[in-house]
Amino acid sequence: LKPKAKTEGHPRFEREPGEQAQIDWKEDITLTNKNGEVFTVNVLHVTLKFSRYSHLELTTQKRFDDVARGLINSFRRFGGVPKECLFDNMSTVANVNAKPKKPTDAIAKMAKDFEFEVRLCGTRKPETKGTVEAKNKVIDWIRAYNGEFETREDLVAIVEDINNKMNITLNQETDMSPSALFYKEREHLSPLP
């Protein structure tokens, strides 16, 4: 047997408190309720990089309105706005036809109003937005509720419960719960406009 080629891992990508939020979708989750009705939903996931504190927003579509609502609700939950928001190639946020790619006018206007910088990264680049990607696996918890809910409102409550559990569960990277670190990070966020 030949030894595998040695590869170097990526260095851990960390930020100071209040510096960055990472945003990603968990897309097209198909669930069936107790009555056999099929629901296809998306979850917008906003995670503060330093504390790993999260906000999950259930949506049926992936329009800019859904992104904007999710960001505003996350800023409300956090009690402030991080200095930058890191997105991948969401078509509602990144104009990928431009060379180099650039933020859409809609997200640029929102960033100006809320005073955060838009940063775009490559898709499937765990070394740049690995915090939100790693926590996205936890959203698969929602599949455990397949056949155990009745309405969309039930799904919203389930996602909120999952979000609360994510924020109190010990994080392997920090060896603390996101909620514990969030108390330190909250004071570094910019005030809501």
PDB file of C-alpha atoms in Angstrom:
ATOM      1  CA  LEU A   1       0.000   0.000   0.000  1.00  0.00           C
ATOM      2  CA  LYS A   2       1.233   3.423  -0.889  1.00  0.00           C
ATOM      3  CA  PRO A   3       0.843   6.183   1.672  1.00  0.00           C
ATOM      4  CA  LYS A   4      -1.560   8.902   0.648  1.00  0.00           C
ATOM      5  CA  ALA A   5      -0.083  12.196  -0.461  1.00  0.00           C
ATOM      6  CA  LYS A   6       0.381  14.522   2.467  1.00  0.00           C
ATOM      7  CA  THR A   7      -1.981  17.450   2.440  1.00  0.00           C
ATOM      8  CA  GLU A   8      -1.882  20.390   4.727  1.00  0.00           C
ATOM      9  CA  GLY A   9      -5.100  21.385   6.440  1.00  0.00           C
ATOM     10  CA  HIS A  10      -6.470  24.873   6.339  1.00  0.00           C
ATOM     11  CA  PRO A  11      -5.568  27.121   9.247  1.00  0.00           C
ATOM     12  CA  ARG A  12      -8.514  28.012  11.448  1.00  0.00           C
ATOM     13  CA  PHE A  13     -10.153  31.201  10.298  1.00  0.00           C
ATOM     14  CA  GLU A  14     -11.140  33.282  13.344  1.00  0.00           C
ATOM     15  CA  ARG A  15     -12.501  36.785  13.878  1.00  0.00           C
ATOM     16  CA  GLU A  16     -12.742  39.157  16.803  1.00  0.00           C
ATOM     17  CA  PRO A  17     -16.087  39.701  18.584  1.00  0.00           C
ATOM     18  CA  GLY A  18     -18.615  41.625  16.490  1.00  0.00           C
ATOM     19  CA  GLU A  19     -16.521  41.478  13.321  1.00  0.00           C
ATOM     20  CA  GLN A  20     -18.362  38.981  11.159  1.00  0.00           C
ATOM     21  CA  ALA A  21     -21.576  37.082  10.521  1.00  0.00           C
ATOM     22  CA  GLN A  22     -21.662  34.219   8.030  1.00  0.00           C
ATOM     23  CA  ILE A  23     -24.844  33.647   6.034  1.00  0.00           C
ATOM     24  CA  ASP A  24     -25.925  30.528   4.148  1.00  0.00           C
ATOM     25  CA  TRP A  25     -29.035  28.653   3.017  1.00  0.00           C
ATOM     26  CA  LYS A  26     -30.137  25.155   3.855  1.00  0.00           C
ATOM     27  CA  GLU A  27     -32.216  24.764   0.720  1.00  0.00           C
ATOM     28  CA  ASP A  28     -35.202  22.784  -0.494  1.00  0.00           C
ATOM     29  CA  ILE A  29     -35.899  20.696   2.608  1.00  0.00           C
ATOM     30  CA  THR A  30     -38.922  18.523   1.824  1.00  0.00           C
ATOM     31  CA  LEU A  31     -41.066  17.419   4.749  1.00  0.00           C
ATOM     32  CA  THR A  32     -44.468  15.767   5.030  1.00  0.00           C
ATOM     33  CA  ASN A  33     -46.936  16.705   7.767  1.00  0.00           C
ATOM     34  CA  LYS A  34     -49.237  14.369   9.743  1.00  0.00           C
ATOM     35  CA  ASN A  35     -51.867  14.604   6.994  1.00  0.00           C
ATOM     36  CA  GLY A  36     -49.504  13.694   4.139  1.00  0.00           C
ATOM     37  CA  GLU A  37     -49.214  17.286   2.846  1.00  0.00           C
ATOM     38  CA  VAL A  38     -45.752  18.037   1.429  1.00  0.00           C
ATOM     39  CA  PHE A  39     -43.881  21.183   2.487  1.00  0.00           C
ATOM     40  CA  THR A  40     -40.703  22.401   0.785  1.00  0.00           C
ATOM     41  CA  VAL A  41     -38.898  24.974   2.905  1.00  0.00           C
ATOM     42  CA  ASN A  42     -35.580  26.771   3.126  1.00  0.00           C
ATOM     43  CA  VAL A  43     -33.707  27.923   6.202  1.00  0.00           C
ATOM     44  CA  LEU A  44     -31.567  31.054   6.123  1.00  0.00           C
ATOM     45  CA  HIS A  45     -28.787  30.563   8.656  1.00  0.00           C
ATOM     46  CA  VAL A  46     -26.944  33.571  10.117  1.00  0.00           C
ATOM     47  CA  THR A  47     -24.054  32.775  12.486  1.00  0.00           C
ATOM     48  CA  LEU A  48     -21.794  35.190  14.348  1.00  0.00           C
ATOM     49  CA  LYS A  49     -18.246  34.015  13.701  1.00  0.00           C
ATOM     50  CA  PHE A  50     -16.736  34.662  17.134  1.00  0.00           C
ATOM     51  CA  SER A  51     -19.413  33.164  19.386  1.00  0.00           C
ATOM     52  CA  ARG A  52     -21.082  30.789  16.866  1.00  0.00           C
ATOM     53  CA  TYR A  53     -24.421  32.246  18.054  1.00  0.00           C
ATOM     54  CA  SER A  54     -27.057  31.623  15.362  1.00  0.00           C
ATOM     55  CA  HIS A  55     -30.371  32.775  14.007  1.00  0.00           C
ATOM     56  CA  LEU A  56     -32.435  30.496  11.750  1.00  0.00           C
ATOM     57  CA  GLU A  57     -35.176  31.895   9.503  1.00  0.00           C
ATOM     58  CA  LEU A  58     -37.678  29.559   7.837  1.00  0.00           C
ATOM     59  CA  THR A  59     -38.731  30.659   4.328  1.00  0.00           C
ATOM     60  CA  THR A  60     -40.645  29.140   1.445  1.00  0.00           C
ATOM     61  CA  GLN A  61     -38.667  31.033  -1.189  1.00  0.00           C
ATOM     62  CA  LYS A  62     -35.149  32.409  -1.601  1.00  0.00           C
ATOM     63  CA  ARG A  63     -35.816  35.950  -2.816  1.00  0.00           C
ATOM     64  CA  PHE A  64     -33.995  39.055  -1.648  1.00  0.00           C
ATOM     65  CA  ASP A  65     -36.997  39.913   0.553  1.00  0.00           C
ATOM     66  CA  ASP A  66     -36.447  36.619   2.385  1.00  0.00           C
ATOM     67  CA  VAL A  67     -32.735  37.356   2.839  1.00  0.00           C
ATOM     68  CA  ALA A  68     -33.449  40.908   4.036  1.00  0.00           C
ATOM     69  CA  ARG A  69     -36.126  39.752   6.495  1.00  0.00           C
ATOM     70  CA  GLY A  70     -33.803  37.022   7.816  1.00  0.00           C
ATOM     71  CA  LEU A  71     -30.924  39.468   8.272  1.00  0.00           C
ATOM     72  CA  ILE A  72     -33.104  42.054  10.012  1.00  0.00           C
ATOM     73  CA  ASN A  73     -34.567  39.407  12.322  1.00  0.00           C
ATOM     74  CA  SER A  74     -31.075  38.105  13.101  1.00  0.00           C
ATOM     75  CA  PHE A  75     -29.808  41.622  13.885  1.00  0.00           C
ATOM     76  CA  ARG A  76     -32.793  42.082  16.195  1.00  0.00           C
ATOM     77  CA  ARG A  77     -32.059  38.772  17.894  1.00  0.00           C
ATOM     78  CA  PHE A  78     -28.384  39.673  18.250  1.00  0.00           C
ATOM     79  CA  GLY A  79     -29.225  43.176  19.476  1.00  0.00           C
ATOM     80  CA  GLY A  80     -26.833  44.720  16.953  1.00  0.00           C
ATOM     81  CA  VAL A  81     -25.094  44.473  13.593  1.00  0.00           C
ATOM     82  CA  PRO A  82     -21.692  42.878  12.878  1.00  0.00           C
ATOM     83  CA  LYS A  83     -19.087  44.860  10.935  1.00  0.00           C
ATOM     84  CA  GLU A  84     -19.267  42.500   7.957  1.00  0.00           C
ATOM     85  CA  CYS A  85     -21.550  39.826   6.532  1.00  0.00           C
ATOM     86  CA  LEU A  86     -19.970  36.993   4.557  1.00  0.00           C
ATOM     87  CA  PHE A  87     -22.102  35.444   1.789  1.00  0.00           C
ATOM     88  CA  ASP A  88     -21.423  32.861  -0.897  1.00  0.00           C
ATOM     89  CA  ASN A  89     -22.877  33.000  -4.413  1.00  0.00           C
ATOM     90  CA  MET A  90     -26.510  33.593  -3.427  1.00  0.00           C
ATOM     91  CA  SER A  91     -28.073  35.023  -6.575  1.00  0.00           C
ATOM     92  CA  THR A  92     -30.016  37.519  -4.448  1.00  0.00           C
ATOM     93  CA  VAL A  93     -26.797  38.882  -2.970  1.00  0.00           C
ATOM     94  CA  ALA A  94     -23.964  38.251  -5.462  1.00  0.00           C
ATOM     95  CA  ASN A  95     -23.863  39.333  -9.090  1.00  0.00           C
ATOM     96  CA  VAL A  96     -21.822  36.392 -10.344  1.00  0.00           C
ATOM     97  CA  ASN A  97     -21.915  37.579 -13.961  1.00  0.00           C
ATOM     98  CA  ALA A  98     -19.722  40.571 -13.090  1.00  0.00           C
ATOM     99  CA  LYS A  99     -15.963  40.025 -13.234  1.00  0.00           C
ATOM    100  CA  PRO A 100     -15.003  40.058 -10.428  1.00  0.00           C
ATOM    101  CA  LYS A 101     -18.319  39.176  -8.804  1.00  0.00           C
ATOM    102  CA  LYS A 102     -19.840  41.966  -6.770  1.00  0.00           C
ATOM    103  CA  PRO A 103     -22.767  42.533  -4.406  1.00  0.00           C
ATOM    104  CA  THR A 104     -26.181  43.222  -5.942  1.00  0.00           C
ATOM    105  CA  ASP A 105     -27.599  46.733  -5.658  1.00  0.00           C
ATOM    106  CA  ALA A 106     -30.240  45.531  -3.176  1.00  0.00           C
ATOM    107  CA  ILE A 107     -27.759  44.094  -0.654  1.00  0.00           C
ATOM    108  CA  ALA A 108     -25.418  47.056  -1.143  1.00  0.00           C
ATOM    109  CA  LYS A 109     -28.260  49.436  -0.216  1.00  0.00           C
ATOM    110  CA  MET A 110     -29.178  47.345   2.815  1.00  0.00           C
ATOM    111  CA  ALA A 111     -25.522  47.213   3.898  1.00  0.00           C
ATOM    112  CA  LYS A 112     -25.317  50.998   3.663  1.00  0.00           C
ATOM    113  CA  ASP A 113     -28.520  51.415   5.732  1.00  0.00           C
ATOM    114  CA  PHE A 114     -27.373  48.956   8.423  1.00  0.00           C
ATOM    115  CA  GLU A 115     -23.679  49.953   8.196  1.00  0.00           C
ATOM    116  CA  PHE A 116     -22.118  46.560   7.506  1.00  0.00           C
ATOM    117  CA  GLU A 117     -19.677  45.520   4.806  1.00  0.00           C
ATOM    118  CA  VAL A 118     -20.697  42.823   2.316  1.00  0.00           C
ATOM    119  CA  ARG A 119     -18.048  40.177   1.723  1.00  0.00           C
ATOM    120  CA  LEU A 120     -18.441  37.486  -0.918  1.00  0.00           C
ATOM    121  CA  CYS A 121     -16.602  34.190  -0.883  1.00  0.00           C
ATOM    122  CA  GLY A 122     -16.470  31.196  -3.131  1.00  0.00           C
ATOM    123  CA  THR A 123     -19.080  28.478  -2.795  1.00  0.00           C
ATOM    124  CA  ARG A 124     -18.148  25.393  -0.830  1.00  0.00           C
ATOM    125  CA  LYS A 125     -15.115  27.101   0.686  1.00  0.00           C
ATOM    126  CA  PRO A 126     -15.106  25.851   4.266  1.00  0.00           C
ATOM    127  CA  GLU A 127     -11.896  27.712   4.994  1.00  0.00           C
ATOM    128  CA  THR A 128     -13.727  31.027   4.615  1.00  0.00           C
ATOM    129  CA  LYS A 129     -17.249  30.329   5.897  1.00  0.00           C
ATOM    130  CA  GLY A 130     -16.787  27.033   7.624  1.00  0.00           C
ATOM    131  CA  THR A 131     -18.495  28.126  10.833  1.00  0.00           C
ATOM    132  CA  VAL A 132     -21.910  28.438   9.224  1.00  0.00           C
ATOM    133  CA  GLU A 133     -21.280  25.380   7.019  1.00  0.00           C
ATOM    134  CA  ALA A 134     -20.418  23.221  10.035  1.00  0.00           C
ATOM    135  CA  LYS A 135     -23.528  24.341  11.895  1.00  0.00           C
ATOM    136  CA  ASN A 136     -25.710  23.770   8.806  1.00  0.00           C
ATOM    137  CA  LYS A 137     -25.392  20.037   9.431  1.00  0.00           C
ATOM    138  CA  VAL A 138     -27.317  20.565  12.639  1.00  0.00           C
ATOM    139  CA  ILE A 139     -30.271  21.874  10.646  1.00  0.00           C
ATOM    140  CA  ASP A 140     -30.767  18.303   9.470  1.00  0.00           C
ATOM    141  CA  TRP A 141     -32.383  17.907  12.900  1.00  0.00           C
ATOM    142  CA  ILE A 142     -35.487  19.289  11.224  1.00  0.00           C
ATOM    143  CA  ARG A 143     -35.851  16.079   9.227  1.00  0.00           C
ATOM    144  CA  ALA A 144     -36.497  14.223  12.495  1.00  0.00           C
ATOM    145  CA  TYR A 145     -39.830  16.071  12.646  1.00  0.00           C
ATOM    146  CA  ASN A 146     -41.026  14.625   9.335  1.00  0.00           C
ATOM    147  CA  GLY A 147     -44.636  13.528   9.840  1.00  0.00           C
ATOM    148  CA  GLU A 148     -44.852  15.100  13.311  1.00  0.00           C
ATOM    149  CA  PHE A 149     -46.241  18.555  12.519  1.00  0.00           C
ATOM    150  CA  GLU A 150     -49.430  19.926  11.018  1.00  0.00           C
ATOM    151  CA  THR A 151     -48.941  23.527   9.855  1.00  0.00           C
ATOM    152  CA  ARG A 152     -46.256  25.921   8.681  1.00  0.00           C
ATOM    153  CA  GLU A 153     -46.535  27.621  12.078  1.00  0.00           C
ATOM    154  CA  ASP A 154     -45.585  24.300  13.670  1.00  0.00           C
ATOM    155  CA  LEU A 155     -42.466  24.241  11.443  1.00  0.00           C
ATOM    156  CA  VAL A 156     -41.566  27.798  12.477  1.00  0.00           C
ATOM    157  CA  ALA A 157     -41.799  26.722  16.141  1.00  0.00           C
ATOM    158  CA  ILE A 158     -39.687  23.616  15.438  1.00  0.00           C
ATOM    159  CA  VAL A 159     -36.960  25.699  13.752  1.00  0.00           C
ATOM    160  CA  GLU A 160     -36.990  28.150  16.689  1.00  0.00           C
ATOM    161  CA  ASP A 161     -36.592  25.236  19.119  1.00  0.00           C
ATOM    162  CA  ILE A 162     -33.691  23.840  17.057  1.00  0.00           C
ATOM    163  CA  ASN A 163     -32.113  27.312  17.014  1.00  0.00           C
ATOM    164  CA  ASN A 164     -32.358  27.591  20.804  1.00  0.00           C
ATOM    165  CA  LYS A 165     -30.768  24.146  21.245  1.00  0.00           C
ATOM    166  CA  MET A 166     -27.940  25.046  18.817  1.00  0.00           C
ATOM    167  CA  ASN A 167     -27.169  28.163  20.842  1.00  0.00           C
ATOM    168  CA  ILE A 168     -26.831  26.314  24.152  1.00  0.00           C
ATOM    169  CA  THR A 169     -25.035  23.191  22.860  1.00  0.00           C
ATOM    170  CA  LEU A 170     -21.309  23.042  23.604  1.00  0.00           C
ATOM    171  CA  ASN A 171     -19.281  23.992  20.504  1.00  0.00           C
ATOM    172  CA  GLN A 172     -16.338  21.674  19.740  1.00  0.00           C
ATOM    173  CA  GLU A 173     -14.113  24.467  18.413  1.00  0.00           C
ATOM    174  CA  THR A 174     -14.566  26.900  21.308  1.00  0.00           C
ATOM    175  CA  ASP A 175     -15.334  24.393  24.088  1.00  0.00           C
ATOM    176  CA  MET A 176     -18.140  26.725  25.196  1.00  0.00           C
ATOM    177  CA  SER A 177     -21.773  27.207  24.274  1.00  0.00           C
ATOM    178  CA  PRO A 178     -22.506  29.938  21.705  1.00  0.00           C
ATOM    179  CA  SER A 179     -24.806  31.609  24.266  1.00  0.00           C
ATOM    180  CA  ALA A 180     -21.964  31.956  26.774  1.00  0.00           C
ATOM    181  CA  LEU A 181     -19.624  33.566  24.213  1.00  0.00           C
ATOM    182  CA  PHE A 182     -22.445  35.707  22.829  1.00  0.00           C
ATOM    183  CA  TYR A 183     -22.560  37.738  26.056  1.00  0.00           C
ATOM    184  CA  LYS A 184     -19.026  38.910  25.248  1.00  0.00           C
ATOM    185  CA  GLU A 185     -19.708  39.408  21.529  1.00  0.00           C
ATOM    186  CA  ARG A 186     -22.968  41.335  21.921  1.00  0.00           C
ATOM    187  CA  GLU A 187     -21.218  44.410  23.338  1.00  0.00           C
ATOM    188  CA  HIS A 188     -19.032  44.627  20.201  1.00  0.00           C
ATOM    189  CA  LEU A 189     -21.920  44.746  17.708  1.00  0.00           C
ATOM    190  CA  SER A 190     -22.884  48.066  16.134  1.00  0.00           C
ATOM    191  CA  PRO A 191     -26.211  49.454  17.316  1.00  0.00           C
ATOM    192  CA  LEU A 192     -29.334  48.804  15.253  1.00  0.00           C
ATOM    193  CA  PRO A 193     -30.279  51.768  13.058  1.00  0.00           C
TER     194      PRO A 193
END
